[in-house]
């Protein structure tokens, strides 16, 4: 675009001061109130925690449920409905706790079962060395018919 298409009054041009007696009307002031004046902080939405639990794919899609409630809590918070946002935030928190507990329980259970298997095999008759000669071969013989 060329500058000829813009029409400015002759006494006011961009980047220069106006020659007329017009003065700015003042500034706009918005009073926000004192910080922390009887208000509780907005509810948390636990979105990052929910994303981590969702990506880990756990039992009964608990992480996905937490993600849904986290998004709903964030939406309600932006709309100004803090009571419903708090309810959704609480649900997201508990689904995240359940999902994280389940995510920690399965690997812990697998380690405990492996330790119990090794203790049982070490105490049984004809114990053998897993890392020595023929250790793996002898171990596999236990499971052959």
mmCIF file of N, CA and C in Angstrom, residues 25-120:
data_model
loop_
_atom_site.group_PDB
_atom_site.id
_atom_site.type_symbol
_atom_site.label_atom_id
_atom_site.label_comp_id
_atom_site.label_asym_id
_atom_site.label_seq_id
_atom_site.Cartn_x
_atom_site.Cartn_y
_atom_site.Cartn_z
ATOM 1 N N UNK A 25 -7.228 12.811 26.930
ATOM 2 C CA UNK A 25 -8.267 12.880 27.956
ATOM 3 C C UNK A 25 -7.810 12.283 29.269
ATOM 4 N N UNK A 26 -6.722 11.618 29.343
ATOM 5 C CA UNK A 26 -6.251 11.005 30.582
ATOM 6 C C UNK A 26 -5.991 9.527 30.372
ATOM 7 N N UNK A 27 -5.785 8.837 31.428
ATOM 8 C CA UNK A 27 -5.501 7.412 31.327
ATOM 9 C C UNK A 27 -6.640 6.618 31.937
ATOM 10 N N UNK A 28 -6.697 5.368 31.554
ATOM 11 C CA UNK A 28 -7.705 4.466 32.089
ATOM 12 C C UNK A 28 -7.092 3.681 33.242
ATOM 13 N N UNK A 29 -7.763 3.672 34.360
ATOM 14 C CA UNK A 29 -7.271 2.971 35.532
ATOM 15 C C UNK A 29 -8.258 1.867 35.873
ATOM 16 N N UNK A 30 -7.733 0.662 36.057
ATOM 17 C CA UNK A 30 -8.549 -0.470 36.460
ATOM 18 C C UNK A 30 -8.121 -0.867 37.863
ATOM 19 N N UNK A 31 -9.042 -0.838 38.817
ATOM 20 C CA UNK A 31 -8.744 -1.206 40.192
ATOM 21 C C UNK A 31 -8.974 -2.706 40.358
ATOM 22 N N UNK A 32 -7.911 -3.426 40.665
ATOM 23 C CA UNK A 32 -7.984 -4.876 40.795
ATOM 24 C C UNK A 32 -8.225 -5.309 42.235
ATOM 25 N N UNK A 33 -8.139 -4.442 43.175
ATOM 26 C CA UNK A 33 -8.291 -4.822 44.575
ATOM 27 C C UNK A 33 -6.958 -5.254 45.139
ATOM 28 N N UNK A 34 -6.912 -5.361 46.445
ATOM 29 C CA UNK A 34 -5.668 -5.755 47.103
ATOM 30 C C UNK A 34 -5.398 -7.225 46.845
ATOM 31 N N UNK A 35 -4.136 -7.552 46.686
ATOM 32 C CA UNK A 35 -3.753 -8.936 46.434
ATOM 33 C C UNK A 35 -4.010 -9.761 47.685
ATOM 34 N N UNK A 36 -4.707 -10.869 47.524
ATOM 35 C CA UNK A 36 -4.985 -11.762 48.641
ATOM 36 C C UNK A 36 -6.004 -11.213 49.611
ATOM 37 N N UNK A 37 -6.877 -10.335 49.174
ATOM 38 C CA UNK A 37 -7.861 -9.723 50.064
ATOM 39 C C UNK A 37 -9.050 -10.661 50.243
ATOM 40 N N UNK A 38 -8.882 -11.694 51.049
ATOM 41 C CA UNK A 38 -9.981 -12.594 51.374
ATOM 42 C C UNK A 38 -10.291 -13.617 50.286
ATOM 43 N N UNK A 39 -9.465 -13.716 49.266
ATOM 44 C CA UNK A 39 -9.705 -14.671 48.196
ATOM 45 C C UNK A 39 -8.791 -15.868 48.352
ATOM 46 N N UNK A 40 -9.328 -17.031 48.023
ATOM 47 C CA UNK A 40 -8.476 -18.208 48.002
ATOM 48 C C UNK A 40 -7.838 -18.303 46.618
ATOM 49 N N UNK A 41 -6.698 -18.948 46.523
ATOM 50 C CA UNK A 41 -6.062 -19.069 45.215
ATOM 51 C C UNK A 41 -6.930 -19.913 44.281
ATOM 52 N N UNK A 42 -6.819 -19.706 42.986
ATOM 53 C CA UNK A 42 -7.624 -20.506 42.049
ATOM 54 C C UNK A 42 -7.220 -21.970 42.131
ATOM 55 N N UNK A 43 -8.141 -22.875 41.851
ATOM 56 C CA UNK A 43 -7.829 -24.312 41.957
ATOM 57 C C UNK A 43 -6.799 -24.738 40.913
ATOM 58 N N UNK A 44 -6.004 -25.712 41.278
ATOM 59 C CA UNK A 44 -5.005 -26.255 40.353
ATOM 60 C C UNK A 44 -5.690 -27.213 39.398
ATOM 61 N N UNK A 45 -5.131 -27.382 38.210
ATOM 62 C CA UNK A 45 -5.764 -28.284 37.253
ATOM 63 C C UNK A 45 -4.977 -29.585 37.035
ATOM 64 N N UNK A 46 -3.760 -29.690 37.521
ATOM 65 C CA UNK A 46 -2.949 -30.916 37.454
ATOM 66 C C UNK A 46 -2.803 -31.434 36.020
ATOM 67 N N UNK A 47 -2.711 -30.545 35.047
ATOM 68 C CA UNK A 47 -2.695 -30.949 33.648
ATOM 69 C C UNK A 47 -1.420 -31.703 33.272
ATOM 70 N N UNK A 48 -0.262 -31.253 33.736
ATOM 71 C CA UNK A 48 0.998 -31.910 33.376
ATOM 72 C C UNK A 48 1.058 -33.309 33.975
ATOM 73 N N UNK A 49 0.649 -33.444 35.224
ATOM 74 C CA UNK A 49 0.627 -34.756 35.884
ATOM 75 C C UNK A 49 -0.327 -35.687 35.141
ATOM 76 N N UNK A 50 -1.463 -35.174 34.729
ATOM 77 C CA UNK A 50 -2.433 -35.982 33.997
ATOM 78 C C UNK A 50 -1.883 -36.425 32.646
ATOM 79 N N UNK A 51 -1.163 -35.534 31.965
ATOM 80 C CA UNK A 51 -0.558 -35.911 30.692
ATOM 81 C C UNK A 51 0.460 -37.030 30.866
ATOM 82 N N UNK A 52 1.271 -36.931 31.917
ATOM 83 C CA UNK A 52 2.266 -37.985 32.171
ATOM 84 C C UNK A 52 1.583 -39.321 32.457
ATOM 85 N N UNK A 53 0.545 -39.301 33.271
ATOM 86 C CA UNK A 53 -0.166 -40.542 33.571
ATOM 87 C C UNK A 53 -0.894 -41.088 32.351
ATOM 88 N N UNK A 54 -1.392 -40.210 31.490
ATOM 89 C CA UNK A 54 -2.077 -40.665 30.285
ATOM 90 C C UNK A 54 -1.094 -41.310 29.320
ATOM 91 N N UNK A 55 0.074 -40.737 29.160
ATOM 92 C CA UNK A 55 1.064 -41.289 28.239
ATOM 93 C C UNK A 55 1.617 -42.622 28.728
ATOM 94 N N UNK A 56 1.553 -42.872 30.026
ATOM 95 C CA UNK A 56 2.059 -44.134 30.565
ATOM 96 C C UNK A 56 1.074 -45.277 30.341
ATOM 97 N N UNK A 57 -0.142 -44.998 29.977
ATOM 98 C CA UNK A 57 -1.211 -45.961 29.693
ATOM 99 C C UNK A 57 -1.325 -46.974 30.824
ATOM 100 N N UNK A 58 -2.175 -46.682 31.778
ATOM 101 C CA UNK A 58 -2.294 -47.514 32.955
ATOM 102 C C UNK A 58 -3.657 -48.197 33.037
ATOM 103 N N UNK A 59 -3.856 -48.922 34.103
ATOM 104 C CA UNK A 59 -5.043 -49.731 34.335
ATOM 105 C C UNK A 59 -6.326 -48.898 34.272
ATOM 106 N N UNK A 60 -7.295 -49.372 33.526
ATOM 107 C CA UNK A 60 -8.623 -48.745 33.411
ATOM 108 C C UNK A 60 -8.567 -47.294 32.931
ATOM 109 N N UNK A 61 -7.532 -46.904 32.243
ATOM 110 C CA UNK A 61 -7.399 -45.539 31.696
ATOM 111 C C UNK A 61 -7.580 -44.473 32.768
ATOM 112 N N UNK A 62 -7.032 -44.686 33.937
ATOM 113 C CA UNK A 62 -7.147 -43.711 35.021
ATOM 114 C C UNK A 62 -6.468 -42.394 34.659
ATOM 115 N N UNK A 63 -5.356 -42.468 33.941
ATOM 116 C CA UNK A 63 -4.672 -41.257 33.519
ATOM 117 C C UNK A 63 -5.504 -40.450 32.537
ATOM 118 N N UNK A 64 -6.236 -41.131 31.658
ATOM 119 C CA UNK A 64 -7.091 -40.436 30.705
ATOM 120 C C UNK A 64 -8.250 -39.750 31.419
ATOM 121 N N UNK A 65 -8.811 -40.422 32.432
ATOM 122 C CA UNK A 65 -9.884 -39.800 33.217
ATOM 123 C C UNK A 65 -9.357 -38.555 33.946
ATOM 124 N N UNK A 66 -8.153 -38.657 34.470
ATOM 125 C CA UNK A 66 -7.547 -37.505 35.134
ATOM 126 C C UNK A 66 -7.333 -36.363 34.139
ATOM 127 N N UNK A 67 -6.929 -36.700 32.924
ATOM 128 C CA UNK A 67 -6.729 -35.675 31.896
ATOM 129 C C UNK A 67 -8.043 -34.974 31.547
ATOM 130 N N UNK A 68 -9.121 -35.741 31.437
ATOM 131 C CA UNK A 68 -10.427 -35.137 31.137
ATOM 132 C C UNK A 68 -10.851 -34.162 32.230
ATOM 133 N N UNK A 69 -10.711 -34.570 33.483
ATOM 134 C CA UNK A 69 -11.093 -33.677 34.578
ATOM 135 C C UNK A 69 -10.148 -32.480 34.693
ATOM 136 N N UNK A 70 -8.884 -32.662 34.336
ATOM 137 C CA UNK A 70 -7.945 -31.544 34.361
ATOM 138 C C UNK A 70 -8.328 -30.484 33.330
ATOM 139 N N UNK A 71 -8.692 -30.935 32.149
ATOM 140 C CA UNK A 71 -9.105 -29.997 31.099
ATOM 141 C C UNK A 71 -10.404 -29.301 31.494
ATOM 142 N N UNK A 72 -11.318 -30.069 32.079
ATOM 143 C CA UNK A 72 -12.584 -29.469 32.516
ATOM 144 C C UNK A 72 -12.347 -28.450 33.631
ATOM 145 N N UNK A 73 -11.437 -28.745 34.541
ATOM 146 C CA UNK A 73 -11.120 -27.802 35.615
ATOM 147 C C UNK A 73 -10.518 -26.522 35.046
ATOM 148 N N UNK A 74 -9.647 -26.658 34.054
ATOM 149 C CA UNK A 74 -9.047 -25.466 33.444
ATOM 150 C C UNK A 74 -10.104 -24.643 32.711
ATOM 151 N N UNK A 75 -11.019 -25.309 32.013
ATOM 152 C CA UNK A 75 -12.085 -24.587 31.313
ATOM 153 C C UNK A 75 -12.981 -23.832 32.286
ATOM 154 N N UNK A 76 -13.350 -24.488 33.372
ATOM 155 C CA UNK A 76 -14.229 -23.841 34.350
ATOM 156 C C UNK A 76 -13.515 -22.680 35.041
ATOM 157 N N UNK A 77 -12.218 -22.818 35.247
ATOM 158 C CA UNK A 77 -11.456 -21.739 35.876
ATOM 159 C C UNK A 77 -11.410 -20.517 34.967
ATOM 160 N N UNK A 78 -11.243 -20.730 33.660
ATOM 161 C CA UNK A 78 -11.211 -19.593 32.753
ATOM 162 C C UNK A 78 -12.586 -18.964 32.573
ATOM 163 N N UNK A 79 -13.648 -19.751 32.769
ATOM 164 C CA UNK A 79 -14.997 -19.197 32.667
ATOM 165 C C UNK A 79 -15.425 -18.496 33.948
ATOM 166 N N UNK A 80 -14.673 -18.670 35.008
ATOM 167 C CA UNK A 80 -14.974 -17.994 36.268
ATOM 168 C C UNK A 80 -15.797 -18.813 37.234
ATOM 169 N N UNK A 81 -16.119 -20.052 36.909
ATOM 170 C CA UNK A 81 -16.890 -20.922 37.789
ATOM 171 C C UNK A 81 -15.904 -21.675 38.692
ATOM 172 N N UNK A 82 -15.481 -21.026 39.765
ATOM 173 C CA UNK A 82 -14.428 -21.589 40.613
ATOM 174 C C UNK A 82 -14.892 -22.777 41.442
ATOM 175 N N UNK A 83 -16.177 -22.843 41.769
ATOM 176 C CA UNK A 83 -16.669 -23.972 42.560
ATOM 177 C C UNK A 83 -16.611 -25.263 41.748
ATOM 178 N N UNK A 84 -17.104 -25.245 40.512
ATOM 179 C CA UNK A 84 -17.041 -26.429 39.666
ATOM 180 C C UNK A 84 -15.592 -26.742 39.280
ATOM 181 N N UNK A 85 -14.782 -25.705 39.118
ATOM 182 C CA UNK A 85 -13.364 -25.928 38.820
ATOM 183 C C UNK A 85 -12.680 -26.644 39.980
ATOM 184 N N UNK A 86 -13.030 -26.296 41.208
ATOM 185 C CA UNK A 86 -12.445 -26.966 42.374
ATOM 186 C C UNK A 86 -12.873 -28.425 42.453
ATOM 187 N N UNK A 87 -14.144 -28.703 42.138
ATOM 188 C CA UNK A 87 -14.627 -30.093 42.152
ATOM 189 C C UNK A 87 -13.890 -30.929 41.102
ATOM 190 N N UNK A 88 -13.745 -30.384 39.900
ATOM 191 C CA UNK A 88 -13.041 -31.108 38.840
ATOM 192 C C UNK A 88 -11.564 -31.269 39.180
ATOM 193 N N UNK A 89 -10.997 -30.271 39.827
ATOM 194 C CA UNK A 89 -9.598 -30.338 40.237
ATOM 195 C C UNK A 89 -9.389 -31.452 41.260
ATOM 196 N N UNK A 90 -10.312 -31.573 42.210
ATOM 197 C CA UNK A 90 -10.205 -32.642 43.213
ATOM 198 C C UNK A 90 -10.305 -34.020 42.562
ATOM 199 N N UNK A 91 -11.226 -34.166 41.619
ATOM 200 C CA UNK A 91 -11.359 -35.460 40.926
ATOM 201 C C UNK A 91 -10.108 -35.774 40.119
ATOM 202 N N UNK A 92 -9.563 -34.770 39.441
ATOM 203 C CA UNK A 92 -8.341 -34.992 38.663
ATOM 204 C C UNK A 92 -7.193 -35.406 39.577
ATOM 205 N N UNK A 93 -7.111 -34.767 40.751
ATOM 206 C CA UNK A 93 -6.037 -35.106 41.690
ATOM 207 C C UNK A 93 -6.156 -36.553 42.144
ATOM 208 N N UNK A 94 -7.364 -37.015 42.483
ATOM 209 C CA UNK A 94 -7.524 -38.382 42.966
ATOM 210 C C UNK A 94 -7.317 -39.412 41.858
ATOM 211 N N UNK A 95 -7.767 -39.101 40.648
ATOM 212 C CA UNK A 95 -7.479 -40.022 39.541
ATOM 213 C C UNK A 95 -5.975 -40.093 39.280
ATOM 214 N N UNK A 96 -5.284 -38.980 39.404
ATOM 215 C CA UNK A 96 -3.828 -38.990 39.226
ATOM 216 C C UNK A 96 -3.140 -39.799 40.317
ATOM 217 N N UNK A 97 -3.623 -39.679 41.549
ATOM 218 C CA UNK A 97 -3.041 -40.460 42.649
ATOM 219 C C UNK A 97 -3.245 -41.952 42.404
ATOM 220 N N UNK A 98 -4.460 -42.335 41.997
ATOM 221 C CA UNK A 98 -4.723 -43.752 41.709
ATOM 222 C C UNK A 98 -3.878 -44.252 40.547
ATOM 223 N N UNK A 99 -3.769 -43.449 39.497
ATOM 224 C CA UNK A 99 -2.981 -43.860 38.330
ATOM 225 C C UNK A 99 -1.500 -43.980 38.682
ATOM 226 N N UNK A 100 -0.984 -43.020 39.436
ATOM 227 C CA UNK A 100 0.429 -43.078 39.822
ATOM 228 C C UNK A 100 0.692 -44.260 40.756
ATOM 229 N N UNK A 101 -0.244 -44.526 41.666
ATOM 230 C CA UNK A 101 -0.093 -45.691 42.545
ATOM 231 C C UNK A 101 -0.071 -46.984 41.767
ATOM 232 N N UNK A 102 -0.948 -47.093 40.791
ATOM 233 C CA UNK A 102 -0.986 -48.304 39.967
ATOM 234 C C UNK A 102 0.288 -48.407 39.134
ATOM 235 N N UNK A 103 0.770 -47.280 38.621
ATOM 236 C CA UNK A 103 1.997 -47.287 37.821
ATOM 237 C C UNK A 103 3.209 -47.710 38.643
ATOM 238 N N UNK A 104 3.195 -47.436 39.934
ATOM 239 C CA UNK A 104 4.303 -47.856 40.795
ATOM 240 C C UNK A 104 4.125 -49.263 41.332
ATOM 241 N N UNK A 105 2.878 -49.694 41.458
ATOM 242 C CA UNK A 105 2.596 -51.004 42.044
ATOM 243 C C UNK A 105 3.041 -52.156 41.149
ATOM 244 N N UNK A 106 2.767 -52.086 39.866
ATOM 245 C CA UNK A 106 3.103 -53.196 38.970
ATOM 246 C C UNK A 106 4.607 -53.468 38.876
ATOM 247 N N UNK A 107 5.455 -52.481 38.647
ATOM 248 C CA UNK A 107 6.891 -52.794 38.623
ATOM 249 C C UNK A 107 7.409 -53.281 39.979
ATOM 250 N N UNK A 108 6.880 -52.720 41.054
ATOM 251 C CA UNK A 108 7.292 -53.168 42.383
ATOM 252 C C UNK A 108 6.891 -54.626 42.613
ATOM 253 N N UNK A 109 5.699 -54.981 42.192
ATOM 254 C CA UNK A 109 5.231 -56.354 42.316
ATOM 255 C C UNK A 109 6.082 -57.307 41.474
ATOM 256 N N UNK A 110 6.475 -56.892 40.295
ATOM 257 C CA UNK A 110 7.317 -57.722 39.430
ATOM 258 C C UNK A 110 8.688 -57.951 40.075
ATOM 259 N N UNK A 111 9.256 -56.927 40.691
ATOM 260 C CA UNK A 111 10.559 -57.077 41.350
ATOM 261 C C UNK A 111 10.445 -58.022 42.544
ATOM 262 N N UNK A 112 9.377 -57.884 43.327
ATOM 263 C CA UNK A 112 9.181 -58.759 44.492
ATOM 264 C C UNK A 112 9.032 -60.210 44.042
ATOM 265 N N UNK A 113 8.264 -60.459 42.997
ATOM 266 C CA UNK A 113 8.099 -61.832 42.504
ATOM 267 C C UNK A 113 9.407 -62.404 41.972
ATOM 268 N N UNK A 114 10.206 -61.583 41.314
ATOM 269 C CA UNK A 114 11.496 -62.057 40.823
ATOM 270 C C UNK A 114 12.428 -62.405 41.974
ATOM 271 N N UNK A 115 12.447 -61.592 43.018
ATOM 272 C CA UNK A 115 13.289 -61.884 44.187
ATOM 273 C C UNK A 115 12.823 -63.166 44.869
ATOM 274 N N UNK A 116 11.507 -63.327 45.019
ATOM 275 C CA UNK A 116 10.997 -64.558 45.635
ATOM 276 C C UNK A 116 11.331 -65.785 44.801
ATOM 277 N N UNK A 117 11.272 -65.675 43.483
ATOM 278 C CA UNK A 117 11.637 -66.797 42.619
ATOM 279 C C UNK A 117 13.104 -67.144 42.784
ATOM 280 N N UNK A 118 13.959 -66.131 42.830
ATOM 281 C CA UNK A 118 15.390 -66.409 42.989
ATOM 282 C C UNK A 118 15.702 -67.010 44.354
ATOM 283 N N UNK A 119 15.028 -66.554 45.394
ATOM 284 C CA UNK A 119 15.240 -67.124 46.730
ATOM 285 C C UNK A 119 14.771 -68.570 46.755
ATOM 286 N N UNK A 120 13.650 -68.848 46.165
ATOM 287 C CA UNK A 120 13.124 -70.208 46.140
ATOM 288 C C UNK A 120 14.042 -71.144 45.355
#
